[in-house]
Amino acid sequence: MYAIPVPPIEPIYKRSSHALHLILTILSVGVWGLLVWWPMALITNSSNNRKRRAYQRERAKYEQDRWAFEQAHRTPPPGSW
């Protein structure tokens, strides 16, 4: 017997404060942007993409499980055996 499937919760994606990083880049004459902001943007983007792919896999499995549950618990139309 199937259990009622529970939909996955969409993850919270990280974002950076572009205004803060722009100010720090200007004040440090570009050093902050090259040594900190750019590498961290790549790391954050990679992390967000990994979370997004994992969520899509979980969502696809949920849809499959929900379909199986609905098929298993479908009631026949009235008048049918």
PDB file of C-alpha atoms in Angstrom:
ATOM      1  CA  MET A   1       0.000   0.000   0.000  1.00  0.00           C
ATOM      2  CA  TYR A   2       1.234   3.462  -0.863  1.00  0.00           C
ATOM      3  CA  ALA A   3       1.629   6.317   1.599  1.00  0.00           C
ATOM      4  CA  ILE A   4       0.377   9.752   0.607  1.00  0.00           C
ATOM      5  CA  PRO A   5       3.367  11.474  -1.051  1.00  0.00           C
ATOM      6  CA  VAL A   6       4.564  14.733   0.463  1.00  0.00           C
ATOM      7  CA  PRO A   7       5.823  17.407  -1.953  1.00  0.00           C
ATOM      8  CA  PRO A   8       9.434  18.534  -1.491  1.00  0.00           C
ATOM      9  CA  ILE A   9      10.163  21.994  -0.125  1.00  0.00           C
ATOM     10  CA  GLU A  10      11.943  24.295  -2.546  1.00  0.00           C
ATOM     11  CA  PRO A  11      15.358  25.290  -1.179  1.00  0.00           C
ATOM     12  CA  ILE A  12      16.366  28.827  -0.317  1.00  0.00           C
ATOM     13  CA  TYR A  13      18.946  30.062  -2.790  1.00  0.00           C
ATOM     14  CA  LYS A  14      21.793  32.315  -1.669  1.00  0.00           C
ATOM     15  CA  ARG A  15      22.104  35.852  -2.983  1.00  0.00           C
ATOM     16  CA  SER A  16      24.738  38.492  -2.480  1.00  0.00           C
ATOM     17  CA  SER A  17      24.444  42.196  -1.822  1.00  0.00           C
ATOM     18  CA  HIS A  18      25.689  43.648  -5.088  1.00  0.00           C
ATOM     19  CA  ALA A  19      25.655  47.227  -3.813  1.00  0.00           C
ATOM     20  CA  LEU A  20      27.890  46.368  -0.833  1.00  0.00           C
ATOM     21  CA  HIS A  21      30.336  44.428  -2.988  1.00  0.00           C
ATOM     22  CA  LEU A  22      30.438  47.189  -5.602  1.00  0.00           C
ATOM     23  CA  ILE A  23      31.261  49.781  -2.915  1.00  0.00           C
ATOM     24  CA  LEU A  24      33.982  47.550  -1.458  1.00  0.00           C
ATOM     25  CA  THR A  25      35.405  46.944  -4.948  1.00  0.00           C
ATOM     26  CA  ILE A  26      35.549  50.685  -5.647  1.00  0.00           C
ATOM     27  CA  LEU A  27      37.138  51.437  -2.257  1.00  0.00           C
ATOM     28  CA  SER A  28      39.763  48.714  -2.693  1.00  0.00           C
ATOM     29  CA  VAL A  29      40.516  49.745  -6.295  1.00  0.00           C
ATOM     30  CA  GLY A  30      39.228  46.454  -7.717  1.00  0.00           C
ATOM     31  CA  VAL A  31      41.069  44.096  -5.363  1.00  0.00           C
ATOM     32  CA  TRP A  32      37.888  43.082  -3.515  1.00  0.00           C
ATOM     33  CA  GLY A  33      36.145  42.283  -6.786  1.00  0.00           C
ATOM     34  CA  LEU A  34      38.973  40.129  -8.115  1.00  0.00           C
ATOM     35  CA  LEU A  35      39.998  38.287  -4.964  1.00  0.00           C
ATOM     36  CA  VAL A  36      36.702  37.934  -3.082  1.00  0.00           C
ATOM     37  CA  TRP A  37      33.571  38.864  -5.015  1.00  0.00           C
ATOM     38  CA  TRP A  38      34.260  36.973  -8.250  1.00  0.00           C
ATOM     39  CA  PRO A  39      35.343  33.643  -6.646  1.00  0.00           C
ATOM     40  CA  MET A  40      32.476  33.769  -4.142  1.00  0.00           C
ATOM     41  CA  ALA A  41      30.001  34.454  -6.972  1.00  0.00           C
ATOM     42  CA  LEU A  42      31.215  31.293  -8.724  1.00  0.00           C
ATOM     43  CA  ILE A  43      30.939  29.236  -5.528  1.00  0.00           C
ATOM     44  CA  THR A  44      27.465  30.595  -4.732  1.00  0.00           C
ATOM     45  CA  ASN A  45      26.248  29.994  -8.280  1.00  0.00           C
ATOM     46  CA  SER A  46      27.559  26.421  -8.174  1.00  0.00           C
ATOM     47  CA  SER A  47      25.849  25.799  -4.830  1.00  0.00           C
ATOM     48  CA  ASN A  48      22.545  27.210  -6.084  1.00  0.00           C
ATOM     49  CA  ASN A  49      22.711  25.064  -9.226  1.00  0.00           C
ATOM     50  CA  ARG A  50      23.376  21.941  -7.139  1.00  0.00           C
ATOM     51  CA  LYS A  51      20.368  22.737  -4.913  1.00  0.00           C
ATOM     52  CA  ARG A  52      18.204  23.409  -7.984  1.00  0.00           C
ATOM     53  CA  ARG A  53      19.109  20.062  -9.612  1.00  0.00           C
ATOM     54  CA  ALA A  54      18.471  18.174  -6.351  1.00  0.00           C
ATOM     55  CA  TYR A  55      15.067  19.871  -6.001  1.00  0.00           C
ATOM     56  CA  GLN A  56      14.156  19.005  -9.592  1.00  0.00           C
ATOM     57  CA  ARG A  57      15.031  15.331  -8.956  1.00  0.00           C
ATOM     58  CA  GLU A  58      12.959  15.310  -5.747  1.00  0.00           C
ATOM     59  CA  ARG A  59      10.065  17.025  -7.528  1.00  0.00           C
ATOM     60  CA  ALA A  60      10.121  14.484 -10.378  1.00  0.00           C
ATOM     61  CA  LYS A  61      10.098  11.601  -7.864  1.00  0.00           C
ATOM     62  CA  TYR A  62       7.206  13.260  -6.001  1.00  0.00           C
ATOM     63  CA  GLU A  63       5.197  13.578  -9.234  1.00  0.00           C
ATOM     64  CA  GLN A  64       5.845   9.921 -10.010  1.00  0.00           C
ATOM     65  CA  ASP A  65       4.845   8.806  -6.500  1.00  0.00           C
ATOM     66  CA  ARG A  66       1.743  10.999  -6.558  1.00  0.00           C
ATOM     67  CA  TRP A  67       0.658   9.524  -9.884  1.00  0.00           C
ATOM     68  CA  ALA A  68       1.175   5.972  -8.535  1.00  0.00           C
ATOM     69  CA  PHE A  69      -0.823   6.844  -5.402  1.00  0.00           C
ATOM     70  CA  GLU A  70      -3.689   8.307  -7.434  1.00  0.00           C
ATOM     71  CA  GLN A  71      -3.761   5.257  -9.721  1.00  0.00           C
ATOM     72  CA  ALA A  72      -3.787   2.857  -6.768  1.00  0.00           C
ATOM     73  CA  HIS A  73      -6.586   4.706  -4.975  1.00  0.00           C
ATOM     74  CA  ARG A  74      -8.771   5.568  -7.925  1.00  0.00           C
ATOM     75  CA  THR A  75     -12.424   4.761  -7.443  1.00  0.00           C
ATOM     76  CA  PRO A  76     -14.262   3.146 -10.358  1.00  0.00           C
ATOM     77  CA  PRO A  77     -16.992   5.165 -12.010  1.00  0.00           C
ATOM     78  CA  PRO A  78     -20.518   4.614 -10.625  1.00  0.00           C
ATOM     79  CA  GLY A  79     -22.223   1.539 -12.071  1.00  0.00           C
ATOM     80  CA  SER A  80     -18.944  -0.267 -12.803  1.00  0.00           C
ATOM     81  CA  TRP A  81     -17.697  -3.382 -11.045  1.00  0.00           C
TER      82      TRP A  81
END
